[in-house]
């Protein structure tokens, strides 16, 4: 039990440090990598909470897919950092004040004495977190689950509608046309009578 | 037993399922249409709205029914709001058809996104669970963000879409954070369970209030109440007018339902706490909205600030905390949507290829160009200002009456004074239309369907203002049979 506490505090400390570095580091690639670290430690904390499936999904989806995409974008775009940081110190005092105020409020309200829950009971080794999540998702929560799929569909439609352009003059091929093409479209067979005798070299001049 | 429950779920959500299927049909059919035959998508969309209205009417019963394990509610309030949403969306499409055709936005995605946005509103209206309410809101918002950006070569639209997206994401975050606090305090996500937990007094108060603050902030952002109104003028101004028409009108029904579900059905025990927050927002919205609108020269921006002040009046109905107040709020939101549709419809009417009639000067001398449309605009402006006998007067009157009954005398006096300030900028348009020389002499040639619907819209404001009983009874029926 005491060992788990140590693990939790170590992971929490790394998570806080990584989160802080994400917003303070000057290099966007480093910021993205710190975010990866934050995701990993968060997954570790979820493992301690017996949410194994969610922890693995967090690593697979966020680290494996989202962050890789993110790094690609960061590396491909030429981001001017000085322009992004313009006005940072102008807003810093006000933002800091509001931030500290909100943090204090949360500390006051979110202590354990306000939440009257005892620790949940431990499950045995044969308990399947994944099966339980799946059962809930496809029975009790099937309605929001379906709505989530519609939201994803709308995201696809919107992304395509906003970015797909047909510019005049681009040299792209239409695969359907390419497949349907026949020999007759490309080659014109012309029957010509063969020349009887070839003129000699010097005669034309 | 199990099968019956599933059958009931599907019947209760039949309008949503129908709209979802038809949105995908519209999307697919549009792929096979050329620019000349794209009117088929438009007709399909209108048929969808008609079909959804038919399904909603035929499955209507004056009782509250829950489906999907209490995540979905089918009550008279949701049915009537859905019917209003179909009607409003249909009018939006009629008004915007020629506008989007002239600006290269007449594509299948436009109609599909409008239908998906409407699906989001329907889900919000029928939401009975934090998750469904939130998912519906996200579906609606995502469609609106992309619709604002749809005119993608226009830098102003892109900027508006970006602002809307970033601020909207922030507001969603606040809303979710507040919801998680309330979940932590009550242990429930379903609204009736939350209400029951609060009623038993088991929840910790300080956590609840923190959650409530964030929830109210999130809701206020979506409504556009001060101090969460920054996005509204920029989005209204930057978006293509056809999309502004959509953003400004029908989603307010969904936002109204959102407030009813969250604050009144879920957090009724905390009425005293949210009442205070709503009072501050209502007073600020009415004063800042009306005073800033005076300085605007762009009609779309002016209508945005006018929206902020209308939202302030809407909050007056909520903060009175009585059944009467909620009924008057519903009446007010219906009147507001009708007026907004007409107002932006007039801008669309006067716009033509390469020209946006969005400045106040474009309305100069409208009476000489077309006395009939000048008269319709006069009715709309009188109604927004709250001049009797138009619909807007009666709406303001009922809302303030409810607040007066709840004992907010000084607030009501303040609101009336601010409404008088607001009358200035509405009547200025009337003056421009009737007493100034026209700068623009282009003939006004709307399509017959638009002329007909706009005429009915304008006259409805006068007729409903003279005879508000039927609409009032409808609102009273919806609220009384849904809130116990």
XYZ file of C-alpha atoms in Angstrom:
689
model
C 0.000 0.000 0.000
C 2.715 2.405 1.025
C 4.657 1.530 -2.119
C 1.702 2.556 -4.282
C 1.591 5.914 -2.557
C 5.223 6.537 -3.440
C 4.545 5.587 -7.030
C 1.593 7.946 -7.148
C 3.554 10.905 -5.769
C 6.457 10.279 -8.100
C 4.164 10.109 -11.121
C 2.209 13.167 -9.996
C 5.410 15.177 -9.587
C 6.606 14.220 -13.068
C 3.166 15.035 -14.496
C 3.135 18.498 -12.940
C 6.679 19.194 -14.092
C 5.905 18.048 -17.638
C 2.716 20.088 -17.769
C 4.561 23.186 -16.614
C 7.316 22.695 -19.168
C 4.766 22.331 -21.982
C 3.754 25.942 -21.560
C 7.124 27.393 -20.525
C 9.564 25.821 -22.966
C 10.572 27.939 -25.943
C 10.891 25.174 -28.462
C 7.562 23.824 -29.812
C 9.062 20.385 -30.533
C 10.217 20.135 -26.920
C 6.779 21.275 -25.761
C 5.156 18.482 -27.773
C 7.597 15.946 -26.315
C 6.852 17.148 -22.777
C 3.178 16.671 -23.559
C 3.985 13.071 -24.507
C 5.682 12.663 -21.124
C 2.617 14.119 -19.415
C 0.381 11.613 -21.202
C 2.610 8.719 -20.177
C 2.607 9.658 -16.500
C -1.144 10.281 -16.566
C -1.553 6.783 -18.004
C 0.554 5.504 -15.124
C -1.740 7.160 -12.594
C -4.762 5.646 -14.301
C -3.114 2.222 -14.032
C -2.858 2.752 -10.278
C -6.616 3.453 -10.293
C -7.235 0.094 -12.010
C -8.353 1.805 -15.223
C -6.055 -0.370 -17.332
C -7.975 -0.105 -20.576
C -8.168 3.685 -20.474
C -4.476 3.924 -19.626
C -3.500 1.829 -22.635
C -5.891 3.718 -24.912
C -4.438 7.002 -23.731
C -0.971 5.891 -24.752
C -2.090 4.306 -28.005
C -4.351 7.109 -29.198
C -2.790 10.245 -27.794
C 0.882 9.355 -27.818
C 0.759 6.994 -30.761
C -1.497 8.923 -33.103
C -2.377 12.438 -31.995
C 1.033 13.542 -30.775
C 2.868 12.098 -33.766
C 0.555 14.065 -36.023
C 1.104 17.080 -33.842
C 4.881 16.766 -34.100
C 4.619 16.498 -37.868
C 2.603 19.706 -38.013
C 4.979 21.519 -35.679
C 8.008 20.439 -37.680
C 6.471 21.208 -41.065
C 5.131 24.642 -40.209
C 7.612 27.423 -39.825
C 6.326 28.946 -36.612
C 7.675 32.331 -35.674
C 8.026 32.083 -31.910
C 8.824 35.726 -31.276
C 5.586 36.750 -32.910
C 3.639 34.212 -30.836
C 5.234 35.464 -27.640
C 4.520 39.093 -28.447
C 2.541 40.680 -25.638
C 3.140 37.742 -23.311
C 4.622 39.912 -20.556
C 1.947 42.577 -21.016
C -0.742 40.098 -20.108
C 1.308 38.084 -17.613
C 0.429 40.084 -14.432
C -3.328 39.975 -15.027
C -3.276 36.366 -16.191
C -1.094 35.400 -13.230
C -3.441 37.124 -10.806
C -6.513 35.388 -12.230
C -4.681 32.065 -12.333
C -3.513 32.273 -8.727
C -6.990 33.331 -7.611
C -8.598 30.377 -9.331
C -5.992 27.968 -8.010
C -6.630 29.238 -4.448
C -10.375 28.827 -4.874
C -9.910 25.294 -6.090
C -7.599 24.422 -3.203
C -10.203 25.737 -0.791
C -13.041 23.777 -2.368
C -11.434 20.589 -3.608
C -10.074 19.178 -0.364
C -10.962 15.598 0.476
C -13.261 16.685 3.280
C -15.726 18.031 0.717
C -16.119 14.708 -1.057
C -17.605 12.069 1.201
C -16.426 9.055 -0.747
C -14.447 6.166 0.618
C -11.924 4.383 -1.564
C -13.591 1.990 -4.023
C -13.186 -1.709 -3.324
C -10.483 -3.594 -5.166
C -11.439 -6.027 -7.885
C -9.996 -9.477 -8.284
C -7.507 -10.478 -10.961
C -10.221 -11.990 -13.165
C -12.175 -8.704 -13.367
C -12.141 -7.301 -16.880
C -12.116 -3.566 -17.039
C -12.409 -3.606 -20.818
C -15.436 -5.870 -20.922
C -17.214 -3.768 -18.323
C -16.543 -0.556 -20.251
C -17.728 -2.157 -23.464
C -20.910 -3.409 -21.846
C -21.741 0.049 -20.490
C -20.854 1.797 -23.726
C -23.110 -0.357 -25.867
C -26.051 -0.612 -23.464
C -26.582 2.218 -20.997
C -24.560 4.816 -22.897
C -25.447 3.808 -26.433
C -27.222 7.112 -27.119
C -24.275 9.441 -26.342
C -21.999 6.906 -28.043
C -23.977 7.264 -31.267
C -23.956 11.053 -30.955
C -20.167 10.918 -30.611
C -20.013 9.082 -33.925
C -22.120 11.819 -35.534
C -19.761 14.456 -34.117
C -16.831 12.642 -35.728
C -18.696 12.445 -39.033
C -19.340 16.191 -38.924
C -15.649 16.770 -38.203
C -14.737 14.792 -41.336
C -17.272 16.644 -43.501
C -16.174 20.024 -42.168
C -12.478 19.295 -42.667
C -13.033 18.203 -46.255
C -15.435 21.037 -47.068
C -12.971 23.610 -45.738
C -9.787 22.292 -47.313
C -10.626 20.460 -50.535
C -10.086 22.808 -53.448
C -10.280 22.238 -57.139
C -7.860 24.791 -58.526
C -7.822 25.434 -62.219
C -4.654 24.229 -63.883
C -3.543 21.597 -61.380
C -2.188 18.511 -63.136
C -4.068 15.735 -61.438
C -5.345 12.519 -62.933
C -8.830 11.167 -62.586
C -8.276 7.457 -61.757
C -11.738 6.470 -62.979
C -11.019 7.975 -66.376
C -7.612 6.347 -66.448
C -9.099 2.924 -65.807
C -11.806 3.348 -68.386
C -9.448 4.430 -71.127
C -9.392 2.321 -74.307
C -6.717 1.831 -76.858
C -8.722 3.733 -79.411
C -8.626 6.884 -77.228
C -4.868 7.066 -77.252
C -3.671 5.701 -80.559
C -5.019 6.541 -83.973
C -4.263 3.867 -86.479
C -3.605 5.334 -89.838
C -3.247 3.027 -92.775
C -0.714 4.389 -95.195
C 0.459 2.800 -98.370
C 4.083 1.867 -98.165
C 6.440 3.890 -100.294
C 7.541 2.091 -103.391
C 11.117 3.176 -103.576
C 13.143 5.338 -101.320
C 14.640 8.444 -102.872
C 18.383 8.539 -102.836
C 20.170 10.801 -100.337
C 21.456 13.497 -102.535
C 18.490 13.801 -104.939
C 16.277 16.117 -102.876
C 18.808 18.843 -102.692
C -40.019 -6.326 -21.595
C -36.547 -5.599 -22.899
C -37.851 -5.334 -26.437
C -40.594 -2.946 -25.413
C -38.050 -0.631 -23.827
C -35.944 -0.622 -26.976
C -38.999 -0.005 -29.143
C -40.005 2.906 -26.964
C -36.472 4.336 -27.148
C -36.539 4.216 -30.914
C -40.015 5.740 -31.200
C -39.144 8.555 -28.801
C -36.004 9.406 -30.758
C -37.577 8.859 -34.177
C -37.325 12.527 -35.273
C -33.594 12.531 -34.452
C -33.013 9.240 -36.252
C -34.930 10.487 -39.289
C -32.996 13.762 -39.462
C -29.685 11.918 -39.078
C -30.497 9.493 -41.912
C -31.714 12.280 -44.168
C -28.627 14.404 -43.500
C -26.483 11.549 -44.761
C -28.806 11.032 -47.746
C -28.496 14.731 -48.636
C -24.725 14.493 -48.348
C -24.523 11.454 -50.613
C -27.087 12.616 -53.166
C -25.285 15.955 -53.542
C -22.196 14.115 -54.767
C -24.040 13.037 -57.892
C -25.582 16.412 -58.675
C -24.181 19.004 -60.996
C -24.355 22.712 -60.214
C -27.522 22.930 -62.301
C -29.403 20.186 -60.460
C -28.290 21.069 -56.931
C -31.776 22.365 -56.141
C -32.570 18.696 -55.458
C -30.514 18.908 -52.223
C -32.396 22.022 -51.224
C -35.757 20.332 -51.806
C -34.606 17.183 -49.986
C -33.595 19.309 -46.979
C -36.966 21.026 -46.898
C -38.711 17.647 -47.223
C -36.617 16.403 -44.288
C -37.838 19.272 -42.124
C -41.417 18.573 -43.147
C -41.038 14.854 -42.442
C -39.451 15.489 -39.051
C -42.314 17.839 -38.182
C -44.803 15.159 -39.194
C -43.078 12.548 -37.010
C -42.854 14.899 -34.036
C -46.530 15.816 -34.278
C -47.719 12.239 -34.756
C -45.729 10.874 -31.792
C -46.711 13.733 -29.512
C -48.467 12.989 -26.227
C -49.034 15.516 -23.417
C -46.892 13.553 -20.961
C -43.241 13.207 -20.018
C -41.499 10.067 -21.252
C -37.894 8.991 -20.680
C -35.842 6.894 -23.061
C -32.307 5.475 -23.269
C -31.999 4.919 -19.502
C -33.141 8.403 -18.646
C -30.755 10.168 -21.026
C -33.441 11.348 -23.398
C -36.690 13.047 -22.534
C -39.738 13.318 -24.751
C -42.012 15.931 -23.201
C -44.305 18.637 -24.637
C -41.549 21.237 -24.167
C -39.132 19.292 -26.364
C -41.788 18.557 -28.985
C -42.889 22.166 -29.302
C -39.344 23.536 -29.323
C -38.426 21.004 -31.996
C -41.354 22.123 -34.152
C -40.218 25.736 -33.768
C -36.671 24.689 -34.708
C -37.912 22.962 -37.893
C -39.908 26.034 -38.858
C -37.002 28.398 -38.157
C -34.490 26.260 -40.068
C -36.847 26.040 -43.013
C -37.137 29.839 -43.095
C -33.350 30.183 -42.832
C -32.969 27.993 -45.908
C -35.580 29.920 -47.899
C -33.928 33.253 -47.102
C -30.377 32.160 -47.742
C -30.822 30.162 -50.950
C -30.086 32.880 -53.490
C -27.427 34.473 -51.252
C -25.336 31.320 -50.964
C -25.851 30.528 -54.649
C -24.292 33.871 -55.590
C -21.322 33.349 -53.279
C -20.261 29.866 -54.239
C -21.464 28.232 -51.027
C -24.388 26.438 -52.667
C -22.947 23.000 -52.073
C -24.233 19.774 -50.623
C -22.133 20.232 -47.485
C -23.997 23.425 -46.615
C -27.313 21.602 -46.411
C -25.817 18.583 -44.653
C -24.115 20.786 -42.055
C -27.320 22.731 -41.463
C -29.165 19.451 -40.891
C -26.452 18.175 -38.541
C -26.559 21.464 -36.626
C -30.301 21.044 -36.315
C -29.779 17.497 -35.067
C -27.488 18.911 -32.384
C -30.200 21.364 -31.322
C -32.762 18.551 -31.167
C -30.454 16.465 -28.979
C -29.950 19.449 -26.651
C -33.671 20.093 -26.450
C -34.301 16.453 -25.480
C -31.228 16.076 -23.260
C -31.854 14.815 -19.761
C -28.295 13.907 -18.844
C -25.112 15.976 -18.648
C -23.526 13.812 -21.333
C -26.313 14.143 -23.898
C -26.684 17.865 -23.265
C -22.965 18.346 -23.780
C -22.745 16.108 -26.850
C -25.661 17.921 -28.484
C -24.008 21.260 -27.774
C -20.728 20.104 -29.306
C -22.462 18.765 -32.402
C -24.252 22.076 -32.872
C -21.148 24.175 -32.224
C -18.917 22.156 -34.534
C -21.385 22.600 -37.402
C -21.670 26.331 -36.738
C -17.879 26.848 -36.619
C -17.438 25.191 -39.980
C -20.425 26.982 -41.515
C -18.962 30.344 -40.464
C -15.697 29.416 -42.212
C -17.401 27.969 -45.295
C -16.773 31.094 -47.364
C -13.110 30.238 -47.084
C -11.574 32.843 -49.355
C -13.014 35.627 -47.235
C -10.425 36.534 -44.534
C -13.104 38.126 -42.327
C -15.126 34.914 -42.205
C -12.032 32.884 -41.425
C -11.092 35.229 -38.589
C -14.629 35.089 -37.206
C -14.631 31.291 -37.377
C -11.268 31.128 -35.585
C -12.441 33.412 -32.766
C -15.700 31.524 -32.449
C -13.870 28.206 -32.351
C -11.269 29.176 -29.742
C -13.718 30.952 -27.429
C -16.308 28.233 -27.929
C -13.797 25.563 -26.948
C -12.936 27.568 -23.823
C -16.609 27.842 -22.904
C -17.146 24.128 -23.457
C -14.208 23.469 -21.165
C -15.698 25.649 -18.444
C -19.069 23.964 -18.819
C -17.515 20.509 -18.561
C -15.450 21.516 -15.545
C -18.577 22.775 -13.790
C -20.442 19.613 -14.701
C -17.639 17.487 -13.274
C -17.783 19.439 -10.000
C -21.530 18.881 -9.741
C -21.001 15.221 -10.550
C -18.399 15.062 -7.794
C -20.760 16.634 -5.281
C -23.932 14.710 -6.146
C -22.580 11.500 -7.676
C -25.096 11.732 -10.514
C -25.137 12.886 -14.130
C -28.829 12.516 -14.840
C -30.801 15.668 -14.130
C -33.585 14.136 -12.039
C -31.058 12.229 -9.923
C -29.047 15.399 -9.400
C -32.196 17.191 -8.345
C -33.050 14.370 -5.933
C -29.527 14.352 -4.452
C -29.646 18.122 -3.948
C -33.090 17.865 -2.427
C -31.832 15.386 0.168
C -29.112 17.873 1.038
C -26.347 15.293 0.821
C -24.119 17.284 -1.506
C -21.314 19.493 -0.312
C -22.270 23.131 -0.793
C -18.951 24.745 -1.622
C -18.171 22.208 -4.358
C -21.663 22.700 -5.759
C -21.348 26.471 -5.914
C -17.982 26.253 -7.652
C -19.510 23.887 -10.186
C -22.548 26.124 -10.588
C -20.378 29.165 -11.342
C -18.627 27.324 -14.159
C -21.869 25.893 -15.544
C -23.532 29.311 -15.560
C -20.469 30.832 -17.222
C -20.541 28.172 -19.926
C -24.259 28.631 -20.532
C -23.916 32.423 -20.564
C -21.227 32.146 -23.203
C -23.456 30.070 -25.436
C -26.331 32.509 -24.931
C -24.097 35.523 -25.474
C -24.784 37.288 -22.167
C -22.377 39.931 -20.810
C -19.546 39.396 -19.678
C -19.248 36.450 -22.083
C -20.406 38.327 -25.189
C -17.060 39.169 -26.863
C -17.441 36.674 -29.680
C -20.919 37.720 -30.706
C -20.350 40.973 -32.666
C -17.295 39.617 -34.497
C -18.978 36.373 -35.455
C -22.195 38.082 -36.557
C -20.207 40.596 -38.588
C -17.636 38.228 -40.072
C -19.817 35.287 -40.988
C -21.589 35.223 -44.365
C -25.014 36.767 -43.725
C -26.806 33.496 -44.486
C -24.795 31.811 -41.729
C -25.258 34.761 -39.368
C -28.973 34.265 -39.880
C -28.592 30.652 -38.767
C -26.204 31.349 -35.861
C -28.347 34.166 -34.524
C -31.765 32.582 -34.712
C -32.648 28.903 -34.247
C -29.839 27.833 -31.855
C -31.306 30.221 -29.285
C -34.190 27.756 -28.890
C -31.653 25.093 -28.014
C -29.884 27.457 -25.608
C -33.225 28.214 -23.974
C -33.889 24.492 -23.511
C -30.344 24.113 -22.172
C -31.004 26.662 -19.431
C -34.357 25.069 -18.583
C -32.847 21.593 -18.349
C -29.683 22.488 -16.467
C -30.691 25.250 -14.098
C -34.374 24.591 -13.553
C -34.774 20.832 -13.902
C -31.360 19.864 -12.562
C -30.305 22.571 -10.124
C -33.632 23.933 -8.955
C -32.585 23.655 -5.305
C -29.832 26.193 -5.987
C -32.281 28.761 -7.424
C -31.232 31.456 -4.962
C -27.593 31.041 -5.985
C -28.027 31.188 -9.763
C -30.644 33.902 -9.447
C -27.954 36.296 -8.198
C -25.639 35.451 -11.091
C -28.437 35.869 -13.635
C -29.389 39.265 -12.187
C -25.863 40.587 -12.712
C -25.694 39.198 -16.236
C -29.170 40.435 -17.168
C -28.484 43.996 -16.005
C -25.074 44.116 -17.709
C -26.415 42.581 -20.932
C -29.292 45.021 -21.242
C -27.166 48.087 -20.556
C -24.015 47.193 -22.505
C -25.988 45.717 -25.410
C -28.223 48.725 -25.844
C -25.603 51.417 -25.276
C -22.955 49.885 -27.545
C -25.476 49.280 -30.317
C -25.981 53.049 -30.665
C -22.415 53.502 -31.905
C -22.628 50.874 -34.662
C -22.826 51.755 -38.340
C -22.904 48.173 -39.510
C -26.352 46.634 -39.295
C -25.032 43.123 -38.579
C -22.968 44.400 -35.647
C -25.919 46.458 -34.450
C -28.147 43.400 -34.505
C -25.450 41.488 -32.603
C -25.526 44.045 -29.781
C -29.303 44.056 -29.974
C -29.139 40.268 -29.479
C -27.101 40.791 -26.314
C -29.757 43.112 -24.917
C -32.530 40.671 -25.905
C -30.695 37.915 -24.048
C -30.718 40.212 -21.022
C -34.493 40.439 -21.239
C -34.705 36.674 -21.666
C -32.758 36.236 -18.429
C -35.344 38.397 -16.659
C -37.884 35.645 -17.254
C -35.545 33.011 -15.809
C -34.460 34.980 -12.791
C -37.997 35.487 -11.591
C -37.804 31.765 -10.772
C -41.517 31.125 -11.277
C -43.522 29.042 -13.740
C -44.879 32.311 -15.113
C -41.362 33.575 -15.695
C -40.318 30.459 -17.633
C -43.421 30.703 -19.820
C -42.692 34.349 -20.570
C -39.066 33.474 -21.353
C -40.213 30.890 -23.856
C -42.563 33.445 -25.383
C -39.711 35.945 -25.539
C -37.318 33.544 -27.257
C -39.954 32.650 -29.856
C -40.568 36.340 -30.543
C -36.824 37.006 -30.664
C -36.174 34.256 -33.213
C -39.019 35.474 -35.423
C -37.683 39.048 -35.337
C -34.074 37.987 -35.977
C -35.109 35.851 -38.934
C -36.927 38.848 -40.397
C -34.099 41.287 -39.664
C -31.341 39.254 -41.293
C -33.814 38.231 -44.009
C -34.042 41.915 -44.971
C -30.234 42.170 -45.231
C -30.234 39.077 -47.456
C -33.044 40.581 -49.517
C -31.106 43.767 -50.274
C -27.788 41.980 -50.902
C -26.868 40.928 -54.403
C -23.848 39.551 -56.180
C -20.735 41.279 -54.871
C -22.695 43.622 -52.625
C -23.630 43.226 -48.958
C -26.411 45.486 -47.733
C -25.015 45.376 -44.214
C -24.433 49.059 -43.523
C -27.091 51.346 -42.150
C -26.659 53.634 -45.167
C -27.778 50.831 -47.475
C -31.238 51.136 -45.963
C -31.547 54.844 -46.778
C -34.674 55.693 -48.692
C -35.929 52.123 -48.808
C -39.462 53.503 -48.845
C -38.895 55.050 -52.276
C -37.437 51.837 -53.645
C -40.077 49.512 -52.218
C -42.768 50.737 -49.798
C -43.777 47.161 -48.954
C -40.318 46.047 -47.756
C -39.790 49.342 -45.965
C -43.023 48.662 -44.109
C -41.894 45.137 -43.172
C -38.578 46.500 -41.879
C -40.536 49.142 -39.945
C -42.555 46.407 -38.277
C -39.396 44.443 -37.430
C -37.641 47.469 -35.947
C -40.721 48.506 -33.963
C -40.977 44.982 -32.643
C -37.315 44.834 -31.607
C -37.662 48.184 -29.906
C -40.818 46.987 -28.141
C -43.325 49.428 -29.611
C -46.957 48.330 -29.248
C -48.855 46.661 -30.897
C -46.049 44.462 -32.237
C -44.962 41.087 -30.916
C -41.792 42.492 -29.339
C -43.805 44.775 -27.090
C -45.881 41.942 -25.737
C -42.803 39.752 -25.222
C -40.995 42.443 -23.218
C -44.176 43.152 -21.301
C -44.692 39.543 -20.142
C -41.057 39.068 -19.148
C -40.981 42.247 -17.103
C -44.370 41.440 -15.592
C -43.008 38.097 -14.371
C -39.979 39.825 -12.856
C -42.264 42.380 -11.219
C -44.359 39.624 -9.656
C -41.167 38.129 -8.245
C -40.486 41.474 -6.581
C -37.624 42.901 -8.667
C -39.135 46.401 -8.946
C -35.931 48.426 -9.346
C -34.539 45.970 -11.902
C -37.696 46.266 -13.979
C -37.536 50.075 -13.926
C -33.906 49.895 -15.051
C -34.804 47.501 -17.881
C -37.589 49.790 -19.106
C -35.192 52.759 -19.144
C -32.635 50.761 -21.099
C -35.317 49.629 -23.551
C -36.047 53.315 -24.144
C -32.350 53.885 -24.885
C -32.476 50.956 -27.285
C -35.453 52.408 -29.117
C -33.118 55.128 -30.427
C -31.076 52.954 -32.727
C -34.022 50.924 -33.963
C -35.990 54.057 -34.828
C -32.924 55.540 -36.530
C -33.295 52.856 -39.192
C -36.957 53.793 -39.636
C -35.885 57.411 -40.091
C -33.239 56.412 -42.667
C -35.782 54.380 -44.608
C -38.541 56.975 -44.722
C -36.893 60.398 -44.619
C -33.567 59.999 -46.428
C -32.757 59.841 -50.112
C -31.726 56.425 -51.389
C -28.023 55.945 -52.227
C -28.577 52.654 -53.933
C -31.072 52.342 -56.772
C -30.796 48.681 -57.670
C -34.190 47.029 -58.071
C -35.211 44.592 -55.347
C -36.063 41.304 -57.017
C -36.431 38.440 -54.564
C -37.509 34.990 -55.630
C -41.271 34.438 -55.161
C -40.852 31.997 -52.253
C -38.601 34.390 -50.371
C -40.974 37.312 -50.987
C -43.879 35.242 -49.695
C -42.127 33.921 -46.570
C -40.613 37.294 -45.695
C -44.039 38.899 -46.068
C -45.616 36.309 -43.781
C -42.745 36.708 -41.308
C -43.230 40.475 -41.123
C -47.004 40.304 -40.883
C -46.776 37.547 -38.229
C -45.003 40.043 -36.000
C -47.947 42.402 -36.247
C -50.657 39.744 -36.044
C -49.072 37.832 -33.157
C -48.597 41.162 -31.398
C -52.286 41.894 -31.713
C -53.342 38.358 -30.806
C -50.628 36.802 -28.647
C -52.984 34.413 -26.825
C -52.400 31.363 -29.039
C -48.617 31.517 -28.848
C -48.835 32.229 -25.128
C -51.090 29.212 -24.612
C -48.653 27.059 -26.560
C -45.744 28.143 -24.340
C -47.826 27.680 -21.195
C -48.859 24.202 -22.344
C -45.255 23.217 -23.067
C -43.868 24.471 -19.763
C -46.734 23.355 -17.533
C -46.760 19.780 -18.867
C -42.996 19.390 -18.737
C -41.827 20.925 -15.450
C -43.301 19.355 -12.380
